Coordinates of C-alpha atoms and ligand atoms in Angstrom, one line a residue:
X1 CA 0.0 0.0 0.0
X2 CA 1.4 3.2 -0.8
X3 CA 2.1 5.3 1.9
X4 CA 3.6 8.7 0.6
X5 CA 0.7 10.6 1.7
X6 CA 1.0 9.7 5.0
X7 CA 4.7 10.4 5.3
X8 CA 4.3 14.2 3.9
X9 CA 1.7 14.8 6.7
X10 CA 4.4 14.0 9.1
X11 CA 7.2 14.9 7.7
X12 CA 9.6 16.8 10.0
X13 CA 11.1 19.2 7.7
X14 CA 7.4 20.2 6.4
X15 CA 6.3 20.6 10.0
X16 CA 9.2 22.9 10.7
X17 CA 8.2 25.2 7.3
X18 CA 4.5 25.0 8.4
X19 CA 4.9 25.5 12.0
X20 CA 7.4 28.4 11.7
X21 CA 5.3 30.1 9.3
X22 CA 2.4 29.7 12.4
X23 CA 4.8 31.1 14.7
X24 CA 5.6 34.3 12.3
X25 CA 1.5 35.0 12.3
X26 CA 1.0 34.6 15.9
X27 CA 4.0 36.8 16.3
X28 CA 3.1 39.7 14.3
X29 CA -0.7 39.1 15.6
X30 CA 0.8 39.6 19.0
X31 CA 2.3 42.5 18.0
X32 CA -0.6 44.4 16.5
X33 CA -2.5 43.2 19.5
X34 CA -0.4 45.3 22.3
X35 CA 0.7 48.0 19.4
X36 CA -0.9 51.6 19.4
X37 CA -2.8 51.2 16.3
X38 CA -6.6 50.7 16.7
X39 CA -7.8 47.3 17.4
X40 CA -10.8 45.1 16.8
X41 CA -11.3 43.3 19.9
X42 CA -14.0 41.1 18.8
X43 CA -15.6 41.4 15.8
X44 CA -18.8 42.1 15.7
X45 CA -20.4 39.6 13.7
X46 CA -23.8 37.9 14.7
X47 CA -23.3 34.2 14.7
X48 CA -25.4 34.1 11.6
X49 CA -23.2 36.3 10.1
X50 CA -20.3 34.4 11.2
X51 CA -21.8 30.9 10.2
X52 CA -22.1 32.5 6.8
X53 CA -18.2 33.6 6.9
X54 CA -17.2 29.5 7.4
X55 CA -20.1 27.9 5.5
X56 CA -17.5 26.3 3.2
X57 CA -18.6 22.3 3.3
X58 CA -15.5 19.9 4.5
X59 CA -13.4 18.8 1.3
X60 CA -12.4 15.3 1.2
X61 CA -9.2 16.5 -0.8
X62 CA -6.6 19.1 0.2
X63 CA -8.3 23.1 -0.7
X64 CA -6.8 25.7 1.8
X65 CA -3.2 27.0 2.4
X66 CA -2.4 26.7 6.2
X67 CA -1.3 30.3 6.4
X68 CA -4.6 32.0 4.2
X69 CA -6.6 29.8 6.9
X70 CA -5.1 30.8 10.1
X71 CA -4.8 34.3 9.1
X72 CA -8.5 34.1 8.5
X73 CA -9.2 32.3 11.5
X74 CA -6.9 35.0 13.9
X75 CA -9.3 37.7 12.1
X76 CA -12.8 36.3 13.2
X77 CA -11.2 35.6 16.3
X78 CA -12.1 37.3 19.9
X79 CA -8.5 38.7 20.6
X80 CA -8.0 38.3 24.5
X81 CA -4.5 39.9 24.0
X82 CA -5.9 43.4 23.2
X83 CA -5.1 45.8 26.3
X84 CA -8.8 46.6 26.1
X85 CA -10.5 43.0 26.7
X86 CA -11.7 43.1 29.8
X87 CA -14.4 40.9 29.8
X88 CA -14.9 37.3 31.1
X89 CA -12.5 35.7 33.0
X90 CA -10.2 34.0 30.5
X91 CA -6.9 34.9 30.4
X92 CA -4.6 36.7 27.5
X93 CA -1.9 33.5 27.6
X94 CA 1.8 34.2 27.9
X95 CA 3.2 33.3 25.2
X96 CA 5.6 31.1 26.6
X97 CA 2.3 28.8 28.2
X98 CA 1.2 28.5 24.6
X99 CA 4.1 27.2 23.4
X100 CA 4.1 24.9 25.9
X101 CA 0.9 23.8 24.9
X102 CA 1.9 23.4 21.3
X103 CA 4.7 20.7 22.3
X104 CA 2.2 19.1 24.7
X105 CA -0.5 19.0 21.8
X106 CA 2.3 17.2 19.1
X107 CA 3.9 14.9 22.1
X108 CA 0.1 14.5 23.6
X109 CA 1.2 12.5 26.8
X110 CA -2.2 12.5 27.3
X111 CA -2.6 10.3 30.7
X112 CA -5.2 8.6 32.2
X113 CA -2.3 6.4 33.8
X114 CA 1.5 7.2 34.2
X115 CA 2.7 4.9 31.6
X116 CA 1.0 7.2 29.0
X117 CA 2.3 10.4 29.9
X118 CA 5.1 9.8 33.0
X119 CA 6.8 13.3 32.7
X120 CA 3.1 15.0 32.7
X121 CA 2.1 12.7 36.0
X122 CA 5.0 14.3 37.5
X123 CA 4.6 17.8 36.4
X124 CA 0.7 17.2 38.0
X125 CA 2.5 16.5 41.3
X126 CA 5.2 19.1 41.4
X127 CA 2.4 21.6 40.7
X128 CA -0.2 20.7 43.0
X129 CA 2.3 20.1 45.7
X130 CA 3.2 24.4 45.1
X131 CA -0.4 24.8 45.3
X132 CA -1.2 23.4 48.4
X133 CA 1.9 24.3 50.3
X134 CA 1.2 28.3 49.0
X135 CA -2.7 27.8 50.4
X136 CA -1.3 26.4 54.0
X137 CA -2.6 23.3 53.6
X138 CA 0.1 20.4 55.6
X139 CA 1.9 17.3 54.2
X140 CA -1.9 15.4 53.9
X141 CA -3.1 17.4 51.3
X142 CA -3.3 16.4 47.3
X143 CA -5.1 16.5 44.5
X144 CA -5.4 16.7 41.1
X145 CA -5.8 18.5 37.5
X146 CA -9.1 18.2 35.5
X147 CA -10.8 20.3 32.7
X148 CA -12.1 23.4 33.9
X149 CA -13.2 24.5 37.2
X150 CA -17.0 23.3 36.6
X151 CA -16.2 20.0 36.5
X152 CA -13.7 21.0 39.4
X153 CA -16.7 21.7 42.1
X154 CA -18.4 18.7 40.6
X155 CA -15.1 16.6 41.5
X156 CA -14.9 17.6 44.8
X157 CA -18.5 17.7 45.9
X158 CA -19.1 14.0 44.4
X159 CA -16.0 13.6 47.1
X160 CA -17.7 15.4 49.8
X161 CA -21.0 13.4 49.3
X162 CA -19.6 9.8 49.7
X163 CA -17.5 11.2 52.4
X164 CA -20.2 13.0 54.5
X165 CA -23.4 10.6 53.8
X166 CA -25.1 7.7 55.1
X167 CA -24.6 5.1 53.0
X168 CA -22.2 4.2 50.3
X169 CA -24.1 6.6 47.3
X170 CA -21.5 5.3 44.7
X171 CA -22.7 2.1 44.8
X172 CA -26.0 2.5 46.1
X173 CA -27.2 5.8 44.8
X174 CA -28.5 8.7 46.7
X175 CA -32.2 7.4 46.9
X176 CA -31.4 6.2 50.3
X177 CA -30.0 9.4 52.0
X178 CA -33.1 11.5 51.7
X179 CA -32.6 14.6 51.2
X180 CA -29.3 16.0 51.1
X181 CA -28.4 19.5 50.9
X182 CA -25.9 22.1 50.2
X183 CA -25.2 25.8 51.7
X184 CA -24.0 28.0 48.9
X185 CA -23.6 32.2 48.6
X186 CA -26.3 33.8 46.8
X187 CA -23.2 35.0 44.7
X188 CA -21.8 31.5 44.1
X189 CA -21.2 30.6 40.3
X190 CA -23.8 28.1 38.8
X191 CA -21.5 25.3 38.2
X192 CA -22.0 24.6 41.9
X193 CA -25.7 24.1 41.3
X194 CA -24.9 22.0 38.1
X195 CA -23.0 20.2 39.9
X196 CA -25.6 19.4 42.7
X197 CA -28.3 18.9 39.3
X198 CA -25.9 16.3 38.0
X199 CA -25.4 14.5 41.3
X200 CA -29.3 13.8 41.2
X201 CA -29.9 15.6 44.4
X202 CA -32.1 17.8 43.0
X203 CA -31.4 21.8 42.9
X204 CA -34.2 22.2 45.6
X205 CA -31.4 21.5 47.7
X206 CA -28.7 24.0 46.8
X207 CA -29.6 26.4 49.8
X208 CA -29.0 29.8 49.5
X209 CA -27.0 32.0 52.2
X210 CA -27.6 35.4 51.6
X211 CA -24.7 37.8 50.9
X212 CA -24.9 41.7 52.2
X213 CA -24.4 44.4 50.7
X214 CA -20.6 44.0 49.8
X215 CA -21.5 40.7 48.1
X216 CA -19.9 37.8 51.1
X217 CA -22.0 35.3 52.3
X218 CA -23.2 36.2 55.5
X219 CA -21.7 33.9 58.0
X220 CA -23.8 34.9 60.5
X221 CA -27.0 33.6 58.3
X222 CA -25.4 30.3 58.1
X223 CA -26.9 28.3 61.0
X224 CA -30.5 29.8 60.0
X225 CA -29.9 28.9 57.3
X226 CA -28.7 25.4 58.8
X227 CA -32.2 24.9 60.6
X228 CA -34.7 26.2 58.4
X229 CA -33.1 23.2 56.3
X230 CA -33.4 20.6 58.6
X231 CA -36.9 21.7 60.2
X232 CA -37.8 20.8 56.3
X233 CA -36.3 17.4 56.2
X234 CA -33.2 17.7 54.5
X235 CA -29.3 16.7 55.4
X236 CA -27.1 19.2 54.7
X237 CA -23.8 17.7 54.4
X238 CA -21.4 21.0 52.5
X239 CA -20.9 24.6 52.9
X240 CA -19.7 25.8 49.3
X241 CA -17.6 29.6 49.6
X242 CA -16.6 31.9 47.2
X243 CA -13.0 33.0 47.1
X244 CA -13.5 35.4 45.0
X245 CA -17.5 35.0 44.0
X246 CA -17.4 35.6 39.6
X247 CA -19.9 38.7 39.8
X248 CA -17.9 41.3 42.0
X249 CA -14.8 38.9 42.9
X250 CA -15.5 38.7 46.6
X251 CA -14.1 37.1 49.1
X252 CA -16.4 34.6 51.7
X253 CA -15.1 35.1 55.2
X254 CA -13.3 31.1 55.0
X255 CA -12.4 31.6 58.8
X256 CA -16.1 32.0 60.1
X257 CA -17.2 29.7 57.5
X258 CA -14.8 27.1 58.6
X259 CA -15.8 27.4 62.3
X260 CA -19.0 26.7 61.3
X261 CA -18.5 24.0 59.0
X262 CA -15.9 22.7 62.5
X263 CA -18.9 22.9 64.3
X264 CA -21.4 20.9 62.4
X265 CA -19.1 18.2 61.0
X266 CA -20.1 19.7 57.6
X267 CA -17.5 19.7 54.5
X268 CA -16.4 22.8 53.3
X269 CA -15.6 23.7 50.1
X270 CA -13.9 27.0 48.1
X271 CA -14.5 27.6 44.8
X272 CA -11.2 29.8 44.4
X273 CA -11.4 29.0 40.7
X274 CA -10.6 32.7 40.1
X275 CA -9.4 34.0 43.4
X276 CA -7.3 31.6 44.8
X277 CA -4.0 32.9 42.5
X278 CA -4.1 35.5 45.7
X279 CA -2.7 33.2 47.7
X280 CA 0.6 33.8 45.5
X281 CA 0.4 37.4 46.8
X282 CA 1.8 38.8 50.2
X283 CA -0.1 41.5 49.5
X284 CA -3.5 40.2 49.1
X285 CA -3.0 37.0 50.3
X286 CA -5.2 37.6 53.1
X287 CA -8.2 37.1 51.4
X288 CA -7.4 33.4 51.6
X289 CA -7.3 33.7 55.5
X290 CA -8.8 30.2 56.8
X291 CA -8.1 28.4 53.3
X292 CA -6.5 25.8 54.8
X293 CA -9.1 24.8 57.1
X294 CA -11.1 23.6 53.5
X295 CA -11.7 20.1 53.0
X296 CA -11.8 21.0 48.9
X297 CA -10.9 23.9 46.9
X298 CA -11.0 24.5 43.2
X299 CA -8.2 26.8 41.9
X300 CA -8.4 27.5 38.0
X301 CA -5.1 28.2 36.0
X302 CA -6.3 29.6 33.0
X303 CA -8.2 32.6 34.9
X304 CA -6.0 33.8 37.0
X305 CA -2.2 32.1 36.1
X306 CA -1.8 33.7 32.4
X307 CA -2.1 30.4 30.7
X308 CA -4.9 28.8 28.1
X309 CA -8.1 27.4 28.9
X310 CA -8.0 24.5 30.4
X311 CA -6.2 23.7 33.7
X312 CA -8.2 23.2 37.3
X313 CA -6.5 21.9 40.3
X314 CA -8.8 20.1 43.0
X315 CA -7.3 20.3 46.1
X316 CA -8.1 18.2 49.2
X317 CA -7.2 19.0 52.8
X318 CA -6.8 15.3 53.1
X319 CA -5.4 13.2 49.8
X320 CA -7.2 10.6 50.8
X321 CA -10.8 11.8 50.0
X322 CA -9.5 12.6 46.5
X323 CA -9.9 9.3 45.4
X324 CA -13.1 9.2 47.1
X325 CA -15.1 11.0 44.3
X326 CA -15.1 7.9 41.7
X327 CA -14.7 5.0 43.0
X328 CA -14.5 2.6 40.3
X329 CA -11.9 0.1 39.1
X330 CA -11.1 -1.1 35.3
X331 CA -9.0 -3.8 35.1
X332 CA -7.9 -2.8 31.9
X333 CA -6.3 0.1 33.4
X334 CA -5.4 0.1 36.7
X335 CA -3.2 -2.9 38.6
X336 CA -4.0 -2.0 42.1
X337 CA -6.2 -0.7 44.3
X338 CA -6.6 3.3 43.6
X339 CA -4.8 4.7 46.6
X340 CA -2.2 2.6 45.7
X341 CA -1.4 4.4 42.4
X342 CA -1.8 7.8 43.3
X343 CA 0.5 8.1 39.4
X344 CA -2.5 6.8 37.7
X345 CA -5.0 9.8 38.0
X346 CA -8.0 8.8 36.1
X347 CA -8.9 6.6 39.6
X348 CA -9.2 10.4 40.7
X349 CA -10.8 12.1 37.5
X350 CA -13.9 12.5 35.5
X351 CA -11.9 12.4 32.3
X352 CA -10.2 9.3 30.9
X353 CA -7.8 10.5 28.5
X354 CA -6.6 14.0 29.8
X355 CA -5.2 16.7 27.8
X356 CA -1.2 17.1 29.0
X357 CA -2.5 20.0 30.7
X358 CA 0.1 20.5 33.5
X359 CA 3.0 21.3 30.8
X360 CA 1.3 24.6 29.6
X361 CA 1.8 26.1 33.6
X362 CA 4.7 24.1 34.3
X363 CA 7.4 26.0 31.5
X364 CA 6.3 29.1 32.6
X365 CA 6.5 28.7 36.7
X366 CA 10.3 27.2 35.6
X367 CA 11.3 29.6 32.8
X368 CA 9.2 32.7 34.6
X369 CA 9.7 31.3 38.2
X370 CA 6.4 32.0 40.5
X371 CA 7.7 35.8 41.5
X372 CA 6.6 36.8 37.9
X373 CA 2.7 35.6 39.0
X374 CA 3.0 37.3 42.2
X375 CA 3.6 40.5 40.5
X376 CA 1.7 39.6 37.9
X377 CA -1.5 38.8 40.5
X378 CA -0.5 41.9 42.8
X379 CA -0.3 44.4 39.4
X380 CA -3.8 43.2 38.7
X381 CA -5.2 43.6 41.5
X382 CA -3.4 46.7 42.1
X383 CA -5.3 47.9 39.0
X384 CA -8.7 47.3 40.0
X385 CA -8.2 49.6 42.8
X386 CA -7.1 52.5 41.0
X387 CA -9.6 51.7 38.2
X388 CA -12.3 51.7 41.0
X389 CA -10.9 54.8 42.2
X390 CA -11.3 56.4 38.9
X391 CA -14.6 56.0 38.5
X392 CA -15.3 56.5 42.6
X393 CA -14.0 60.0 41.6
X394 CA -16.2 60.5 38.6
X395 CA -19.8 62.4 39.5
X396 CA -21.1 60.2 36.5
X397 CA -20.4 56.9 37.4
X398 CA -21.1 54.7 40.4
X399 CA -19.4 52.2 41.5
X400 CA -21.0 48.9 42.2
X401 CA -18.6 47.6 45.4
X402 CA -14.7 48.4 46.6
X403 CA -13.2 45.3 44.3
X404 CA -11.0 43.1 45.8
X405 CA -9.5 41.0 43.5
X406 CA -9.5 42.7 40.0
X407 CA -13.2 42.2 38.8
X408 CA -14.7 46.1 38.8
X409 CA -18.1 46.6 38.4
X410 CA -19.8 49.8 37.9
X411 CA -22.4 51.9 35.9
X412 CA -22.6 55.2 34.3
X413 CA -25.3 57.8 35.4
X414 CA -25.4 60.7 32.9
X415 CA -27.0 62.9 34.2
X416 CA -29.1 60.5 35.8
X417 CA -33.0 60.8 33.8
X418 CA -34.0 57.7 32.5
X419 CA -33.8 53.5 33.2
X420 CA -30.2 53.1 34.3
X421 CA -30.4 49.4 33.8
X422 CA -31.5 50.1 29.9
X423 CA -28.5 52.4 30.5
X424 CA -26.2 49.8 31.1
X425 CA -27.5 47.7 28.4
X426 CA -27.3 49.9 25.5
X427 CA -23.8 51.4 26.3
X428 CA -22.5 47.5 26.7
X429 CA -24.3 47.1 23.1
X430 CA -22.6 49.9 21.7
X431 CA -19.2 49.3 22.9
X432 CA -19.2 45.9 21.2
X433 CA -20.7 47.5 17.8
X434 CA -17.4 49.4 17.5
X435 CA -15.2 46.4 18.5
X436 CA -13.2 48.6 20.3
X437 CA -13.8 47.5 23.8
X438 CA -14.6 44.1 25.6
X439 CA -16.7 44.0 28.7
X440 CA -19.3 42.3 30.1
X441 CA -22.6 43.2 32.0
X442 CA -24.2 41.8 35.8
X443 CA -27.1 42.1 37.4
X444 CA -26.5 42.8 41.4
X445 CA -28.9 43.3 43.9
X446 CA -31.8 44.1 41.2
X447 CA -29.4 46.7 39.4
X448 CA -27.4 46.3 36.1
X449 CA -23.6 47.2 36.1
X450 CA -20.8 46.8 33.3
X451 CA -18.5 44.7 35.0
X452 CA -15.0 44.2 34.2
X453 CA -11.8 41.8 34.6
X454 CA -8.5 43.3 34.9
X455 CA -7.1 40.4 33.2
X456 CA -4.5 41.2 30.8
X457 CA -1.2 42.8 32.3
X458 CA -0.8 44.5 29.4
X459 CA -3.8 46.8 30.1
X460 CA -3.4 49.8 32.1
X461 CA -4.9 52.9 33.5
X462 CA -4.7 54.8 30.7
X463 CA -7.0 51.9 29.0
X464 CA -9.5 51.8 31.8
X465 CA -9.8 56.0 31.1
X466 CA -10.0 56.2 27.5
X467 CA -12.9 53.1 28.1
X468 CA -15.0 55.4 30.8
X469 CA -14.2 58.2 27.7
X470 CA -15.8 55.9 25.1
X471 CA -18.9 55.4 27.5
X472 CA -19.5 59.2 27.7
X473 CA -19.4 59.7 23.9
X474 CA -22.1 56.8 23.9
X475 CA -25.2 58.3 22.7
X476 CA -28.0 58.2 25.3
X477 CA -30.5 56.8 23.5
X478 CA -31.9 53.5 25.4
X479 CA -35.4 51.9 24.4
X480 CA -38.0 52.6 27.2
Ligands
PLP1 C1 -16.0 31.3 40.7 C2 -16.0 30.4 39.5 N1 -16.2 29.1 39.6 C3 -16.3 28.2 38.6 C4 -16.2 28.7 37.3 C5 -16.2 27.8 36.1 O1 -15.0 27.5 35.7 P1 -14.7 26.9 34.2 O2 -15.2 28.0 33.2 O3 -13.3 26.7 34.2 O4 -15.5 25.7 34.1 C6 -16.0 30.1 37.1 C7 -16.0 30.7 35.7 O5 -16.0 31.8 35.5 C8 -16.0 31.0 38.2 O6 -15.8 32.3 38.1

């Protein structure tokens, strides 16, 4: 059979051509991205629109040129390294992190079990073992990577369910542990209530603690809460906290959370997915206070670490209850019982096959060394502030809450006639017409705010003012 096809596609020289001719692109895309010149940051194209832009059918022979293709791709994209995204939390990726992610992708140690990715496994540990000593956590703690910080609450909660209820749910299901409960903030992202949806204990049972008016969970609420719950028949079993909630970027008070969680023999977990980079800070490290006292905690590279989408460390107090969230065995891939192969981490994960995710944080933390994210996390957040005291300062803007990590949400006033909320609405609609801007919208306490991360280092104060400039020039003119 003739095989020449197959040996062009992987040919080495051809891969060197084609992938330094990739590089070039994303090189001088980079460049236009930080340069002075105007920028699209995304382009404003209606997914209809965009549909139509890519409606050519797949060939089944060869019809593009790698380089016409990319470009065109780059050009449609939503470009994260403009100085003026400040949307969603998703990071602009160092450079270096995405080229790490490019070798991981050819080499694609892609592990379920050490002997298909051995340099990845120990990457995995290496970096969870600097994660948990920089939360506080002692020699017990461990964890894992999976895929996003989602399927990160859902990981540790499954853990937290076997751990804290009656009888065996894995094997049994949850039919026979009534009704069991969770505490969350008001503020607390939705894959926590996913999570309890896909565990089949029904969302009834995700509990709401109300936060005050600076957006933490009232701790005081908590036991309440805790009653009013059990005078209706249900088991609560986990407190989930926010450190920093995806809104406003709070911080729950972990300490009083923890004493409470102490007190009741309840598991608590964080979902630090975005906030718990601080703990890399001296300076605002103290948001984390009581971290350690966590039984789980979720901790998402890609948001706050500068590196591509995705990488999510679960964390356990205990590495023990890690493996405690499947409990399964395949013959066909593991040897021994789980805890015995703490190298083989699909005992541990929802995935299977796992991207070689670790490599893409590893390169960096060796080539950058971790005091480039502390300054990186402390600039940030550093930023926020004086963002929040721009616009504190401004008689036609409000600001929503004092931020604490570097998520700023606020609104404009004008002169203050009219729906404010419309306001908000039409200015965000606006801003995204001209593609000059990225930001995204929230509704808090039955107002709507623009809301922006501070994401990119590359975007400064002179950024934030020209955007507050661009929402003057807005025209006021929302629909009633
Ligand atoms: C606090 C928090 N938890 C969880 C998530 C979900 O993370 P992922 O998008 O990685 O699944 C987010 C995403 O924004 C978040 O802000």
């Amino acid at each position: 059979m003739d095989d020449t096809e197959f040996k062009h596609a992987f040919d080495a020289e051809i891969f060197r051509e084609d992938a330094r001719a990739v590089v070039d692109l994303l090189a001088d895309y980079l460049q236009r991205s930080a340069g002075p010149d105007k920028r699209v940051v995304l382009p404003s194209y209606s997914p209809e629109e965009m549909a139509e832009r890519w409606n050519a059918p797949i060939p089944a022979t060869p019809s593009d040129d790698l380089i016409s293709l990319l470009t065109r791709v780059i050009n449609d994209s939503h470009h994260l390294h403009s100085p003026h995204y400040v949307g969603h939390q998703v990071s602009a990726p160092l450079p270096l992190s995405a080229t790490a992610d490019f070798a991981a992708s050819l080499l694609n140690n892609a592990s379920a079990v050490y002997d298909m990715g051995p340099v990845n496994v120990i990457h995995e540990r290496r970096i969870i073992e600097w994660m948990t000593g920089l939360l506080g956590y002692g020699p017990d703690a461990g964890g894992i990577f999976t895929s996003g910080g989602t399927l990160g609450n859902l990981t540790a909660l499954l853990a937290a369910r076997q751990i804290k209820a009656d009888v065996d749910v894995w094997s049994r299901g949850a039919a026979g542990n009534g009704s069991l409960a969770i505490l969350v903030s008001e503020q607390c992202h939705y894959s926590v209530r996913r999570a309890v949806g896909v565990m089949g204990l029904g969302t009834d049972n995700v509990i709401q603690v109300p936060t005050g008016s600076d957006y933490r969970m009232d701790a005081a609420a908590l036991e309440a809460c805790l009653s009013e719950a059990e005078a209706r028949g249900k088991t609560v079993f986990a407190v989930a906290a926010n450190a920093c909630s995806t809104a406003t970027g709070t911080y729950d008070d972990l300490n009083a959370i923890a004493d409470f969680c102490e007190e009741h023999g309840l598991w608590m977990h964080v979902d630090g997915a975005h906030g718990a980079s601080a703990a890399l800070s001296e300076k605002y490290r103290h948001f984390l206070s009581g971290v350690h006292r966590a039984d789980s905690i979720v901790w998402d590279a890609h948001k706050m670490l500068l590196v591509p989408a995705l990488i999510t460390a679960v964390i356990f107090k205990s590495n023990a209850d890690s493996y405690r969230s499947f409990s399964q065995k395949a013959s066909y891939l593991f040897e021994k019982e789980s805890e015995d192969e703490w190298y083989n981490y699909a005992h541990r994960t929802m995935e299977c096959t796992k991207t070689m995710m670790g490599l893409k944080l590893y390169v960096p933390l060796m080539i950058h060394g971790s005091d480039f994210f502390t300054r990186y996390i402390d600039r940030m957040y550093d930023l926020a502030r004086d963002f929040a005291v721009l616009v504190s300062e401004s008689s036609d803007f409000e600001l929503a809450v004092q931020p604490e990590a570097n998520i700023v949400c606020f609104r404009y006033l004008g002169d203050g006639s009219g729906n404010l909320d419309e306001l908000q609405k039409w200015i965000r609609a606006r801003i995204l017409e001209s593609e000059d801007f990225y930001l995204v919208q929230a509704d808090l306490q039955g107002k709507t705010f623009l809301r922006c991360t501070l994401i990119n280092p590359l975007t400064g104060i002179e950024h934030l003012k020209a955007l507050l400039e661009l929402i003057r020039e807005t025209p006021s003119e929302p629909a009633e």
